[in-house]
CSV table of C-alpha atoms in Angstrom, one decimal:
chain,number,residue,atom,x,y,z
H,339,MET,CA,-20.9,-18.5,0.6
H,340,GLU,CA,-22.3,-21.3,-1.4
H,341,ARG,CA,-21.1,-22.3,-4.9
H,342,ALA,CA,-24.7,-21.6,-6.2
H,343,GLU,CA,-24.6,-18.1,-4.8
H,344,LEU,CA,-21.2,-17.4,-6.3
H,345,GLY,CA,-22.4,-18.9,-9.6
H,346,LYS,CA,-25.3,-16.4,-9.7
H,347,LEU,CA,-22.7,-13.6,-9.4
H,348,LEU,CA,-20.3,-15.1,-11.9
H,349,GLY,CA,-22.8,-16.2,-14.4
H,350,SER,CA,-22.9,-20.0,-13.8
H,351,ARG,CA,-22.1,-22.6,-11.2
H,352,SER,CA,-19.5,-24.1,-13.6
H,353,ARG,CA,-17.7,-20.7,-13.8
H,354,ALA,CA,-17.7,-20.6,-10.0
H,355,SER,CA,-16.2,-24.1,-9.9
H,356,GLU,CA,-13.5,-23.1,-12.4
H,357,PHE,CA,-12.6,-20.1,-10.3
H,358,LEU,CA,-12.7,-22.0,-7.0
H,359,ASN,CA,-10.5,-24.7,-8.4
H,360,HIS,CA,-7.9,-22.2,-9.7
H,361,LYS,CA,-8.5,-23.1,-13.3
H,362,THR,CA,-9.5,-19.6,-14.5
H,363,SER,CA,-9.2,-16.0,-13.5
H,364,LEU,CA,-12.1,-13.6,-12.9
H,365,SER,CA,-13.1,-11.0,-15.5
H,366,LEU,CA,-13.2,-7.3,-14.7
H,367,THR,CA,-17.0,-7.5,-14.7
H,368,GLN,CA,-17.0,-10.4,-12.2
H,369,ILE,CA,-14.5,-8.7,-10.0
H,370,ARG,CA,-16.7,-5.6,-9.9
H,371,LYS,CA,-19.8,-7.7,-9.1
H,372,LEU,CA,-18.0,-9.5,-6.2
H,373,ASN,CA,-16.6,-6.2,-4.9
H,374,GLU,CA,-20.1,-4.6,-4.9
H,375,ALA,CA,-22.0,-7.6,-3.6
H,376,TRP,CA,-19.7,-8.9,-0.9
H,377,ASN,CA,-17.4,-5.9,-0.3
H,378,ILE,CA,-14.3,-7.9,-1.2
H,379,PRO,CA,-11.4,-5.5,-2.0
H,380,ALA,CA,-10.7,-5.6,-5.7
H,381,ASP,CA,-7.0,-5.9,-5.2
H,382,ILE,CA,-7.5,-9.3,-3.5
H,383,LEU,CA,-9.6,-10.5,-6.5
H,384,ILE,CA,-7.0,-9.3,-9.1
H,385,GLN,CA,-4.6,-12.2,-8.7
H,386,PRO,CA,-3.2,-14.5,-11.4
H,387,VAL,CA,-4.3,-18.1,-11.5
H,388,ARG,CA,-1.9,-20.2,-9.3
H,389,GLU,CA,-0.4,-23.0,-11.3
H,390,GLY,CA,-0.7,-26.4,-9.6
H,391,ALA,CA,-3.0,-25.1,-6.8
């Protein structure tokens, strides 16, 4: 998975960076897109942002 590819699913590369750097959580729409596109179980994607990660 590349950040650009994730950015397309999440709406922007900056949004992908925020998520990968644990600065923001995914929206329900984004969780659904990742679940459908990459078959990632939604329960794995529904996690709170980890502080200090």
